[in-house]
Amino acid sequence: MSSPTRPHTGTAEGGRQGSPGPDPAAPAPEPSADPGPPPAAPASAVDPVKSLMLIHYDLCADAVDPLEIAAGLEARGVTERTARAYRHRDVFALAEEMYARVPHTEDHAAAELHAPPATPRARGPRALARLFLLPLPAVLAAAGLAAWPHTAGRPRLALAAATGIAVLLALRACLRRGPLGSRFPAAPGTVAYVLLLLAAALYGEGLISQAISGGPDGSWAPRTAPLLALLASLVPAAACVRAFRRGAGRRLGSSRSLDDFAAAVWPLLLALFALYLCTLWGLLGVSAATLHQATGLLSAGSLGALLLLARLMVQHGRAEAARAALLIACAGQFLALASLFASRLPGAAALATPVERLTALGGTGAVPALACSLAVLTLLVRTVPALSRASAHAKAAAETPGAPR
């Protein structure tokens, strides 16, 4: 004789689940040969998904496919272990049942589907402003460099200050709006680390060279070509970020599981990252040839890669990882300089040996290049798995209060 089957967990059992149970004060019936069907289990035991559906009802009702629910559940901390506790093999299987059982806002979806697109008049000024905003920092820096030889004394100092302030304000505008903008705030200290790295790109190699030769004695010329190329690379960086966002969005709608989404997204991320690096190296070559500066290119390339990955992580809510990588790059260059100056103490000459050997092999640019490359590798190891998760893109697409950073 087969054992009695468990009641079905569908909505058709709603009436039995809501019926009152037996009186606990009544005496227990005496056992008989035919025990009959088992008593109805509580709703939480018969339908374990129902409570989860009530908690995440807004997510289920507004979703357009099960993968969107799976991404939202993953972003809210639901793991594979949690899904197995709800009698499903993984988060996607749990999301499929939740999607099938919750009524969806069809009228809202249809209204969005048939809504007229934005008119060119409404989109034109905004698109035009963004088109000119991204190259603006590089244009301002180039204008300041062009006027530099024609000034001296106090006018030159005023020109340097005005150019620096204008470039920083333009950079801030680029990072607040458009493809490089973020709904998530940067972690405390991130802006300071970025400014230190940009200052190191200007003066770091000269300071290392002076420290090795026993200085610093007097002033030294800044390396302006790498900084100009980094500012010009905002345009390809924005294009790559936008392409990644759109590509991930398309794969979020076409993938059939979280694993399928991850397998489709990480090659896109690496391909766009490689495309940006190639474009940056081209800009570095043009800038070096124009300004007749052949130094600082290697370190600027690794710094550009680090800044792009850090911005991607901030945009997807991983600001702490971005700050940690920037801190690694800053700390590496600081320790190199500190070892050079500390080697002048009695009996501490060996402290400068690693930096001196590294600069003998690859020049003064090898020190910042090594520090930034280590930071890039550290951040890349975290970026690929983090941005290959559907929850990262669901989190980035959600409306978050607060001004963008």
mmCIF file of C-alpha atoms in Angstrom:
data_model
loop_
_atom_site.group_PDB
_atom_site.id
_atom_site.type_symbol
_atom_site.label_atom_id
_atom_site.label_comp_id
_atom_site.label_asym_id
_atom_site.label_seq_id
_atom_site.Cartn_x
_atom_site.Cartn_y
_atom_site.Cartn_z
ATOM 1 C CA MET A 1 0.000 0.000 0.000
ATOM 2 C CA SER A 2 1.510 3.341 -1.030
ATOM 3 C CA SER A 3 2.045 6.061 1.525
ATOM 4 C CA PRO A 4 -0.250 9.087 1.393
ATOM 5 C CA THR A 5 1.131 11.915 -0.731
ATOM 6 C CA ARG A 6 1.837 15.427 0.508
ATOM 7 C CA PRO A 7 -0.831 17.988 -0.341
ATOM 8 C CA HIS A 8 -0.111 20.100 -3.424
ATOM 9 C CA THR A 9 1.497 23.483 -2.741
ATOM 10 C CA GLY A 10 -0.468 25.403 -5.356
ATOM 11 C CA THR A 11 -3.086 28.051 -4.788
ATOM 12 C CA ALA A 12 -5.931 25.592 -5.149
ATOM 13 C CA GLU A 13 -5.240 24.431 -1.618
ATOM 14 C CA GLY A 14 -5.795 27.885 -0.210
ATOM 15 C CA GLY A 15 -9.199 26.975 1.204
ATOM 16 C CA ARG A 16 -7.902 24.000 3.174
ATOM 17 C CA GLN A 17 -4.910 25.929 4.406
ATOM 18 C CA GLY A 18 -7.121 28.652 5.824
ATOM 19 C CA SER A 19 -9.625 26.282 7.519
ATOM 20 C CA PRO A 20 -9.506 26.159 11.325
ATOM 21 C CA GLY A 21 -7.615 23.229 12.854
ATOM 22 C CA PRO A 22 -8.920 20.848 15.487
ATOM 23 C CA ASP A 23 -9.604 22.006 19.023
ATOM 24 C CA PRO A 24 -6.443 21.398 21.077
ATOM 25 C CA ALA A 25 -8.584 20.771 24.171
ATOM 26 C CA ALA A 26 -10.482 17.894 22.576
ATOM 27 C CA PRO A 27 -9.335 14.369 23.542
ATOM 28 C CA ALA A 28 -7.160 12.567 21.051
ATOM 29 C CA PRO A 29 -9.047 9.936 18.972
ATOM 30 C CA GLU A 30 -8.290 6.322 19.676
ATOM 31 C CA PRO A 31 -6.102 4.592 17.107
ATOM 32 C CA SER A 32 -7.856 2.463 14.511
ATOM 33 C CA ALA A 33 -6.862 0.120 11.761
ATOM 34 C CA ASP A 34 -7.534 2.765 9.106
ATOM 35 C CA PRO A 35 -5.992 6.046 10.247
ATOM 36 C CA GLY A 36 -7.359 7.897 7.209
ATOM 37 C CA PRO A 37 -5.697 10.888 5.570
ATOM 38 C CA PRO A 38 -3.130 12.824 7.640
ATOM 39 C CA PRO A 39 -4.268 16.089 9.188
ATOM 40 C CA ALA A 40 -3.626 19.280 7.242
ATOM 41 C CA ALA A 41 -0.212 20.789 8.004
ATOM 42 C CA PRO A 42 0.186 24.443 8.858
ATOM 43 C CA ALA A 43 0.477 26.830 5.926
ATOM 44 C CA SER A 44 4.152 27.494 6.621
ATOM 45 C CA ALA A 45 4.959 23.785 6.345
ATOM 46 C CA VAL A 46 2.758 23.011 3.331
ATOM 47 C CA ASP A 47 3.654 26.137 1.352
ATOM 48 C CA PRO A 48 7.092 27.351 2.456
ATOM 49 C CA VAL A 49 7.407 29.732 -0.497
ATOM 50 C CA LYS A 50 4.296 31.695 0.440
ATOM 51 C CA SER A 51 5.956 33.625 3.261
ATOM 52 C CA LEU A 52 8.896 34.488 1.001
ATOM 53 C CA MET A 53 6.490 35.722 -1.658
ATOM 54 C CA LEU A 54 4.840 38.038 0.849
ATOM 55 C CA ILE A 55 8.200 39.467 1.912
ATOM 56 C CA HIS A 56 9.326 40.108 -1.673
ATOM 57 C CA TYR A 57 5.913 40.764 -3.220
ATOM 58 C CA ASP A 58 6.941 44.075 -4.790
ATOM 59 C CA LEU A 59 9.904 42.424 -6.479
ATOM 60 C CA CYS A 60 7.764 39.593 -7.847
ATOM 61 C CA ALA A 61 4.896 41.794 -9.025
ATOM 62 C CA ASP A 62 7.105 44.228 -10.960
ATOM 63 C CA ALA A 63 9.417 41.616 -12.512
ATOM 64 C CA VAL A 64 9.227 40.865 -16.221
ATOM 65 C CA ASP A 65 10.913 37.456 -16.029
ATOM 66 C CA PRO A 66 12.150 34.967 -13.407
ATOM 67 C CA LEU A 67 15.778 36.049 -13.828
ATOM 68 C CA GLU A 68 14.913 39.534 -12.629
ATOM 69 C CA ILE A 69 13.416 38.017 -9.473
ATOM 70 C CA ALA A 70 16.496 35.815 -9.047
ATOM 71 C CA ALA A 71 18.763 38.840 -9.364
ATOM 72 C CA GLY A 72 16.691 40.744 -6.829
ATOM 73 C CA LEU A 73 16.687 37.840 -4.389
ATOM 74 C CA GLU A 74 20.447 37.493 -4.756
ATOM 75 C CA ALA A 75 20.872 41.218 -4.103
ATOM 76 C CA ARG A 76 18.749 40.885 -0.951
ATOM 77 C CA GLY A 77 20.879 38.090 0.465
ATOM 78 C CA VAL A 78 19.032 34.956 -0.684
ATOM 79 C CA THR A 79 21.649 32.262 -1.367
ATOM 80 C CA GLU A 80 21.602 28.738 -2.785
ATOM 81 C CA ARG A 81 21.428 27.411 0.760
ATOM 82 C CA THR A 82 18.333 29.515 1.407
ATOM 83 C CA ALA A 83 16.740 28.206 -1.788
ATOM 84 C CA ARG A 84 17.335 24.609 -0.712
ATOM 85 C CA ALA A 85 15.658 25.402 2.604
ATOM 86 C CA TYR A 86 12.600 26.331 0.543
ATOM 87 C CA ARG A 87 12.812 22.962 -1.300
ATOM 88 C CA HIS A 88 14.360 24.287 -4.531
ATOM 89 C CA ARG A 89 17.669 23.350 -6.082
ATOM 90 C CA ASP A 90 18.853 26.951 -6.597
ATOM 91 C CA VAL A 91 17.786 30.583 -6.491
ATOM 92 C CA PHE A 92 16.603 30.581 -10.104
ATOM 93 C CA ALA A 93 14.253 27.633 -9.534
ATOM 94 C CA LEU A 94 12.839 29.435 -6.513
ATOM 95 C CA ALA A 95 12.404 32.600 -8.578
ATOM 96 C CA GLU A 96 10.574 30.665 -11.308
ATOM 97 C CA GLU A 97 7.921 29.463 -8.872
ATOM 98 C CA MET A 98 7.547 32.917 -7.334
ATOM 99 C CA TYR A 99 7.175 34.469 -10.783
ATOM 100 C CA ALA A 100 4.536 31.919 -11.792
ATOM 101 C CA ARG A 101 2.448 32.370 -8.663
ATOM 102 C CA VAL A 102 2.371 36.156 -8.244
ATOM 103 C CA PRO A 103 0.079 38.259 -10.464
ATOM 104 C CA HIS A 104 2.032 40.867 -12.402
ATOM 105 C CA THR A 105 1.316 44.467 -13.195
ATOM 106 C CA GLU A 106 0.339 43.848 -16.803
ATOM 107 C CA ASP A 107 -1.218 47.279 -17.273
ATOM 108 C CA HIS A 108 1.955 48.990 -16.076
ATOM 109 C CA ALA A 109 4.124 46.856 -18.354
ATOM 110 C CA ALA A 110 1.829 47.499 -21.319
ATOM 111 C CA ALA A 111 1.866 51.224 -20.629
ATOM 112 C CA GLU A 112 5.655 51.210 -20.619
ATOM 113 C CA LEU A 113 5.722 49.125 -23.784
ATOM 114 C CA HIS A 114 3.417 51.438 -25.705
ATOM 115 C CA ALA A 115 4.721 54.684 -24.236
ATOM 116 C CA PRO A 116 5.936 57.073 -26.936
ATOM 117 C CA PRO A 117 9.698 57.537 -27.059
ATOM 118 C CA ALA A 118 11.246 60.750 -25.931
ATOM 119 C CA THR A 119 11.158 63.393 -28.604
ATOM 120 C CA PRO A 120 14.410 64.540 -30.203
ATOM 121 C CA ARG A 121 13.726 68.022 -28.853
ATOM 122 C CA ALA A 122 13.757 66.682 -25.290
ATOM 123 C CA ARG A 123 16.781 64.450 -25.797
ATOM 124 C CA GLY A 124 18.830 66.794 -27.971
ATOM 125 C CA PRO A 125 20.111 69.362 -25.456
ATOM 126 C CA ARG A 126 20.919 66.737 -22.835
ATOM 127 C CA ALA A 127 22.757 64.497 -25.299
ATOM 128 C CA LEU A 128 24.605 67.500 -26.708
ATOM 129 C CA ALA A 129 25.656 68.622 -23.231
ATOM 130 C CA ARG A 130 26.987 65.152 -22.410
ATOM 131 C CA LEU A 131 28.786 65.031 -25.745
ATOM 132 C CA PHE A 132 30.765 68.156 -24.879
ATOM 133 C CA LEU A 133 31.114 67.396 -21.167
ATOM 134 C CA LEU A 134 33.258 64.257 -21.438
ATOM 135 C CA PRO A 135 36.148 65.774 -23.464
ATOM 136 C CA LEU A 136 35.972 69.056 -21.520
ATOM 137 C CA PRO A 137 38.631 68.155 -18.883
ATOM 138 C CA ALA A 138 41.145 67.248 -21.595
ATOM 139 C CA VAL A 139 40.318 70.394 -23.582
ATOM 140 C CA LEU A 140 40.823 72.612 -20.531
ATOM 141 C CA ALA A 141 44.109 70.900 -19.681
ATOM 142 C CA ALA A 142 45.335 71.245 -23.274
ATOM 143 C CA ALA A 143 44.441 74.939 -23.277
ATOM 144 C CA GLY A 144 46.403 75.471 -20.072
ATOM 145 C CA LEU A 145 49.420 73.621 -21.475
ATOM 146 C CA ALA A 146 49.279 75.686 -24.660
ATOM 147 C CA ALA A 147 49.326 78.937 -22.682
ATOM 148 C CA TRP A 148 52.037 77.757 -20.277
ATOM 149 C CA PRO A 149 55.130 78.758 -22.358
ATOM 150 C CA HIS A 150 53.768 82.280 -22.834
ATOM 151 C CA THR A 151 53.561 83.090 -19.123
ATOM 152 C CA ALA A 152 56.046 83.527 -16.296
ATOM 153 C CA GLY A 153 56.090 84.464 -12.634
ATOM 154 C CA ARG A 154 52.766 85.191 -10.978
ATOM 155 C CA PRO A 155 50.702 84.921 -14.177
ATOM 156 C CA ARG A 156 52.048 81.392 -14.618
ATOM 157 C CA LEU A 157 51.031 80.466 -11.076
ATOM 158 C CA ALA A 158 47.578 81.941 -11.675
ATOM 159 C CA LEU A 159 47.289 79.988 -14.919
ATOM 160 C CA ALA A 160 48.249 76.746 -13.189
ATOM 161 C CA ALA A 161 45.743 77.324 -10.390
ATOM 162 C CA ALA A 162 42.923 78.288 -12.756
ATOM 163 C CA THR A 163 43.579 75.323 -15.039
ATOM 164 C CA GLY A 164 43.707 72.892 -12.133
ATOM 165 C CA ILE A 165 40.449 74.151 -10.633
ATOM 166 C CA ALA A 166 38.681 74.130 -13.998
ATOM 167 C CA VAL A 167 39.820 70.575 -14.751
ATOM 168 C CA LEU A 168 38.716 69.329 -11.327
ATOM 169 C CA LEU A 169 35.280 70.934 -11.696
ATOM 170 C CA ALA A 170 34.869 69.424 -15.153
ATOM 171 C CA LEU A 171 35.916 66.019 -13.818
ATOM 172 C CA ARG A 172 33.376 66.294 -11.016
ATOM 173 C CA ALA A 173 30.636 67.073 -13.531
ATOM 174 C CA CYS A 174 31.619 64.068 -15.668
ATOM 175 C CA LEU A 175 31.470 61.735 -12.675
ATOM 176 C CA ARG A 176 28.096 63.028 -11.501
ATOM 177 C CA ARG A 177 26.160 62.680 -14.750
ATOM 178 C CA GLY A 178 26.186 60.558 -17.834
ATOM 179 C CA PRO A 179 27.651 57.074 -18.266
ATOM 180 C CA LEU A 180 30.312 57.622 -15.600
ATOM 181 C CA GLY A 181 27.811 58.805 -13.000
ATOM 182 C CA SER A 182 26.813 56.621 -10.085
ATOM 183 C CA ARG A 183 23.779 56.383 -7.822
ATOM 184 C CA PHE A 184 26.031 54.976 -5.120
ATOM 185 C CA PRO A 185 28.363 57.196 -3.105
ATOM 186 C CA ALA A 186 32.084 56.588 -3.138
ATOM 187 C CA ALA A 187 33.655 55.309 0.064
ATOM 188 C CA PRO A 188 35.269 57.928 2.321
ATOM 189 C CA GLY A 189 38.810 58.674 1.225
ATOM 190 C CA THR A 190 38.343 57.556 -2.377
ATOM 191 C CA VAL A 191 38.550 61.068 -3.828
ATOM 192 C CA ALA A 192 41.706 61.799 -1.835
ATOM 193 C CA TYR A 193 43.373 58.623 -3.109
ATOM 194 C CA VAL A 194 42.481 59.472 -6.711
ATOM 195 C CA LEU A 195 43.909 62.977 -6.357
ATOM 196 C CA LEU A 196 47.109 61.575 -4.847
ATOM 197 C CA LEU A 197 47.497 59.157 -7.747
ATOM 198 C CA LEU A 198 46.940 61.935 -10.292
ATOM 199 C CA ALA A 199 49.515 64.085 -8.499
ATOM 200 C CA ALA A 200 51.915 61.135 -8.568
ATOM 201 C CA ALA A 201 51.351 60.834 -12.319
ATOM 202 C CA LEU A 202 52.450 64.470 -12.638
ATOM 203 C CA TYR A 203 55.359 64.631 -10.187
ATOM 204 C CA GLY A 204 55.967 61.102 -8.868
ATOM 205 C CA GLU A 205 58.647 59.989 -11.312
ATOM 206 C CA GLY A 206 60.561 63.235 -10.941
ATOM 207 C CA LEU A 207 60.470 62.933 -7.164
ATOM 208 C CA ILE A 208 61.743 59.348 -7.299
ATOM 209 C CA SER A 209 64.578 60.393 -9.613
ATOM 210 C CA GLN A 210 65.511 63.255 -7.285
ATOM 211 C CA ALA A 211 65.411 60.976 -4.235
ATOM 212 C CA ILE A 212 67.703 58.410 -5.858
ATOM 213 C CA SER A 213 70.232 61.095 -6.817
ATOM 214 C CA GLY A 214 70.321 62.569 -3.314
ATOM 215 C CA GLY A 215 67.758 65.344 -3.751
ATOM 216 C CA PRO A 216 65.331 66.830 -4.096
ATOM 217 C CA ASP A 217 67.326 69.847 -5.218
ATOM 218 C CA GLY A 218 65.234 72.574 -6.773
ATOM 219 C CA SER A 219 62.178 71.923 -8.936
ATOM 220 C CA TRP A 220 61.520 69.501 -11.779
ATOM 221 C CA ALA A 221 59.195 69.525 -14.738
ATOM 222 C CA PRO A 222 55.898 67.651 -14.359
ATOM 223 C CA ARG A 223 54.957 64.786 -16.681
ATOM 224 C CA THR A 224 51.950 66.368 -18.377
ATOM 225 C CA ALA A 225 51.584 63.937 -21.292
ATOM 226 C CA PRO A 226 50.301 60.999 -19.198
ATOM 227 C CA LEU A 227 47.775 63.186 -17.369
ATOM 228 C CA LEU A 228 46.486 64.667 -20.620
ATOM 229 C CA ALA A 229 45.996 61.180 -22.064
ATOM 230 C CA LEU A 230 44.172 60.040 -18.924
ATOM 231 C CA LEU A 231 41.796 62.987 -19.182
ATOM 232 C CA ALA A 232 41.182 62.289 -22.861
ATOM 233 C CA SER A 233 40.433 58.645 -22.051
ATOM 234 C CA LEU A 234 37.216 59.690 -20.298
ATOM 235 C CA VAL A 235 35.454 59.456 -23.663
ATOM 236 C CA PRO A 236 36.363 55.805 -24.420
ATOM 237 C CA ALA A 237 35.855 54.930 -20.750
ATOM 238 C CA ALA A 238 32.306 56.284 -20.868
ATOM 239 C CA ALA A 239 31.645 54.405 -24.110
ATOM 240 C CA CYS A 240 32.877 51.128 -22.603
ATOM 241 C CA VAL A 241 30.853 51.616 -19.415
ATOM 242 C CA ARG A 242 27.702 52.327 -21.414
ATOM 243 C CA ALA A 243 28.296 49.315 -23.661
ATOM 244 C CA PHE A 244 28.798 47.076 -20.630
ATOM 245 C CA ARG A 245 25.646 48.362 -18.956
ATOM 246 C CA ARG A 246 23.537 47.815 -22.052
ATOM 247 C CA GLY A 247 25.075 44.438 -22.815
ATOM 248 C CA ALA A 248 24.499 43.230 -19.273
ATOM 249 C CA GLY A 249 20.923 44.490 -19.431
ATOM 250 C CA ARG A 250 20.247 42.551 -22.634
ATOM 251 C CA ARG A 251 21.756 39.393 -21.182
ATOM 252 C CA LEU A 252 19.732 39.865 -18.018
ATOM 253 C CA GLY A 253 16.584 39.540 -20.103
ATOM 254 C CA SER A 254 17.728 36.695 -22.357
ATOM 255 C CA SER A 255 19.532 34.392 -19.907
ATOM 256 C CA ARG A 256 17.702 31.399 -18.498
ATOM 257 C CA SER A 257 19.620 31.118 -15.237
ATOM 258 C CA LEU A 258 22.102 32.966 -13.080
ATOM 259 C CA ASP A 259 24.928 30.763 -14.348
ATOM 260 C CA ASP A 260 24.017 31.543 -17.959
ATOM 261 C CA PHE A 261 24.075 35.244 -17.167
ATOM 262 C CA ALA A 262 27.488 35.045 -15.494
ATOM 263 C CA ALA A 263 28.922 33.020 -18.384
ATOM 264 C CA ALA A 264 27.724 35.661 -20.847
ATOM 265 C CA VAL A 265 28.759 38.766 -18.905
ATOM 266 C CA TRP A 266 32.348 38.146 -17.834
ATOM 267 C CA PRO A 267 33.693 37.822 -21.427
ATOM 268 C CA LEU A 268 31.926 41.094 -22.269
ATOM 269 C CA LEU A 269 33.534 42.786 -19.278
ATOM 270 C CA LEU A 270 37.041 41.611 -20.153
ATOM 271 C CA ALA A 271 36.616 42.480 -23.839
ATOM 272 C CA LEU A 272 35.532 46.043 -23.081
ATOM 273 C CA PHE A 273 38.304 46.389 -20.512
ATOM 274 C CA ALA A 274 40.871 45.313 -23.120
ATOM 275 C CA LEU A 275 39.333 47.713 -25.656
ATOM 276 C CA TYR A 276 39.698 50.593 -23.221
ATOM 277 C CA LEU A 277 43.336 49.697 -22.545
ATOM 278 C CA CYS A 278 44.116 49.668 -26.265
ATOM 279 C CA THR A 279 42.470 53.066 -26.694
ATOM 280 C CA LEU A 280 44.315 54.463 -23.680
ATOM 281 C CA TRP A 281 47.663 53.288 -25.010
ATOM 282 C CA GLY A 282 46.890 54.970 -28.316
ATOM 283 C CA LEU A 283 46.084 58.234 -26.541
ATOM 284 C CA LEU A 284 49.273 57.939 -24.491
ATOM 285 C CA GLY A 285 51.308 57.557 -27.667
ATOM 286 C CA VAL A 286 49.692 60.580 -29.315
ATOM 287 C CA SER A 287 50.096 62.706 -26.185
ATOM 288 C CA ALA A 288 53.751 61.711 -25.747
ATOM 289 C CA ALA A 289 54.532 62.506 -29.380
ATOM 290 C CA THR A 290 52.749 65.857 -29.203
ATOM 291 C CA LEU A 291 54.374 67.036 -25.958
ATOM 292 C CA HIS A 292 57.720 65.287 -26.603
ATOM 293 C CA GLN A 293 57.572 63.307 -23.343
ATOM 294 C CA ALA A 294 58.443 59.639 -23.536
ATOM 295 C CA THR A 295 58.309 58.902 -19.797
ATOM 296 C CA GLY A 296 55.437 57.978 -17.519
ATOM 297 C CA LEU A 297 53.488 56.045 -20.133
ATOM 298 C CA LEU A 298 53.658 52.632 -18.464
ATOM 299 C CA SER A 299 52.509 53.917 -15.091
ATOM 300 C CA ALA A 300 49.750 55.999 -16.706
ATOM 301 C CA GLY A 301 48.409 52.937 -18.515
ATOM 302 C CA SER A 302 48.140 50.937 -15.314
ATOM 303 C CA LEU A 303 46.640 53.934 -13.506
ATOM 304 C CA GLY A 304 43.959 54.331 -16.177
ATOM 305 C CA ALA A 305 43.046 50.657 -15.885
ATOM 306 C CA LEU A 306 42.805 51.003 -12.107
ATOM 307 C CA LEU A 307 40.574 54.074 -12.294
ATOM 308 C CA LEU A 308 38.183 52.416 -14.764
ATOM 309 C CA LEU A 309 37.777 49.287 -12.650
ATOM 310 C CA ALA A 310 37.326 51.374 -9.519
ATOM 311 C CA ARG A 311 34.579 53.417 -11.188
ATOM 312 C CA LEU A 312 32.776 50.282 -12.341
ATOM 313 C CA MET A 313 32.844 48.891 -8.821
ATOM 314 C CA VAL A 314 31.493 52.128 -7.349
ATOM 315 C CA GLN A 315 28.691 52.202 -9.920
ATOM 316 C CA HIS A 316 27.615 48.701 -8.883
ATOM 317 C CA GLY A 317 27.711 49.309 -5.143
ATOM 318 C CA ARG A 318 31.187 47.896 -4.394
ATOM 319 C CA ALA A 319 32.790 51.136 -3.221
ATOM 320 C CA GLU A 320 34.844 49.528 -0.454
ATOM 321 C CA ALA A 321 36.668 47.257 -2.898
ATOM 322 C CA ALA A 322 37.461 50.244 -5.114
ATOM 323 C CA ARG A 323 38.835 52.221 -2.187
ATOM 324 C CA ALA A 324 40.995 49.299 -1.054
ATOM 325 C CA ALA A 325 42.590 48.982 -4.506
ATOM 326 C CA LEU A 326 43.294 52.714 -4.703
ATOM 327 C CA LEU A 327 44.830 52.545 -1.242
ATOM 328 C CA ILE A 328 47.132 49.729 -2.384
ATOM 329 C CA ALA A 329 48.404 51.866 -5.267
ATOM 330 C CA CYS A 330 48.972 54.892 -3.028
ATOM 331 C CA ALA A 331 50.649 52.850 -0.309
ATOM 332 C CA GLY A 332 53.003 51.155 -2.770
ATOM 333 C CA GLN A 333 54.310 54.450 -4.124
ATOM 334 C CA PHE A 334 54.548 55.989 -0.668
ATOM 335 C CA LEU A 335 56.548 53.048 0.667
ATOM 336 C CA ALA A 336 58.940 53.278 -2.280
ATOM 337 C CA LEU A 337 59.620 56.959 -1.593
ATOM 338 C CA ALA A 338 59.840 56.382 2.146
ATOM 339 C CA SER A 339 62.435 53.639 1.674
ATOM 340 C CA LEU A 340 64.568 55.951 -0.470
ATOM 341 C CA PHE A 341 64.589 58.713 2.118
ATOM 342 C CA ALA A 342 64.950 56.306 5.053
ATOM 343 C CA SER A 343 68.043 54.778 3.423
ATOM 344 C CA ARG A 344 69.934 57.989 4.198
ATOM 345 C CA LEU A 345 69.884 57.132 7.881
ATOM 346 C CA PRO A 346 73.081 55.562 9.268
ATOM 347 C CA GLY A 347 73.179 51.831 8.598
ATOM 348 C CA ALA A 348 69.953 51.840 6.533
ATOM 349 C CA ALA A 349 71.385 52.020 3.025
ATOM 350 C CA ALA A 350 69.964 48.597 2.163
ATOM 351 C CA LEU A 351 66.417 49.974 2.328
ATOM 352 C CA ALA A 352 66.863 51.684 -1.029
ATOM 353 C CA THR A 353 68.192 48.589 -2.809
ATOM 354 C CA PRO A 354 64.835 47.190 -4.076
ATOM 355 C CA VAL A 355 63.723 50.541 -5.514
ATOM 356 C CA GLU A 356 67.123 51.263 -7.051
ATOM 357 C CA ARG A 357 67.218 47.863 -8.750
ATOM 358 C CA LEU A 358 63.671 48.271 -10.016
ATOM 359 C CA THR A 359 64.409 51.702 -11.479
ATOM 360 C CA ALA A 360 67.627 50.403 -13.010
ATOM 361 C CA LEU A 361 65.603 47.764 -14.866
ATOM 362 C CA GLY A 362 62.547 49.767 -15.907
ATOM 363 C CA GLY A 363 63.259 53.415 -15.183
ATOM 364 C CA THR A 364 61.631 55.640 -12.599
ATOM 365 C CA GLY A 365 58.203 54.824 -14.027
ATOM 366 C CA ALA A 366 58.559 51.191 -12.987
ATOM 367 C CA VAL A 367 57.767 52.015 -9.345
ATOM 368 C CA PRO A 368 54.302 53.581 -9.882
ATOM 369 C CA ALA A 369 53.619 51.105 -12.679
ATOM 370 C CA LEU A 370 54.265 48.159 -10.363
ATOM 371 C CA ALA A 371 52.164 49.650 -7.557
ATOM 372 C CA CYS A 372 49.213 50.365 -9.856
ATOM 373 C CA SER A 373 49.517 46.999 -11.616
ATOM 374 C CA LEU A 374 49.306 45.133 -8.313
ATOM 375 C CA ALA A 375 46.226 47.175 -7.432
ATOM 376 C CA VAL A 376 44.691 46.433 -10.851
ATOM 377 C CA LEU A 377 45.210 42.691 -10.480
ATOM 378 C CA THR A 378 43.786 42.759 -6.963
ATOM 379 C CA LEU A 379 40.706 44.669 -8.087
ATOM 380 C CA LEU A 380 40.240 42.672 -11.289
ATOM 381 C CA VAL A 381 40.070 39.438 -9.298
ATOM 382 C CA ARG A 382 37.148 40.925 -7.383
ATOM 383 C CA THR A 383 35.535 42.821 -10.261
ATOM 384 C CA VAL A 384 34.982 39.890 -12.629
ATOM 385 C CA PRO A 385 32.991 37.684 -10.214
ATOM 386 C CA ALA A 386 31.210 40.657 -8.629
ATOM 387 C CA LEU A 387 29.978 42.173 -11.903
ATOM 388 C CA SER A 388 29.151 38.744 -13.348
ATOM 389 C CA ARG A 389 26.375 38.354 -10.782
ATOM 390 C CA ALA A 390 22.893 39.395 -11.822
ATOM 391 C CA SER A 391 22.332 40.960 -8.420
ATOM 392 C CA ALA A 392 25.013 43.583 -9.114
ATOM 393 C CA HIS A 393 23.116 44.877 -12.143
ATOM 394 C CA ALA A 394 19.743 44.673 -10.448
ATOM 395 C CA LYS A 395 21.212 46.685 -7.576
ATOM 396 C CA ALA A 396 22.755 49.262 -9.895
ATOM 397 C CA ALA A 397 19.482 49.677 -11.790
ATOM 398 C CA ALA A 398 17.416 50.208 -8.651
ATOM 399 C CA GLU A 399 16.578 53.725 -7.589
ATOM 400 C CA THR A 400 18.785 54.720 -4.698
ATOM 401 C CA PRO A 401 18.174 57.876 -2.692
ATOM 402 C CA GLY A 402 20.866 60.463 -2.467
ATOM 403 C CA ALA A 403 22.761 62.478 -4.973
ATOM 404 C CA PRO A 404 25.134 60.704 -7.277
ATOM 405 C CA ARG A 405 28.823 60.908 -6.678
#
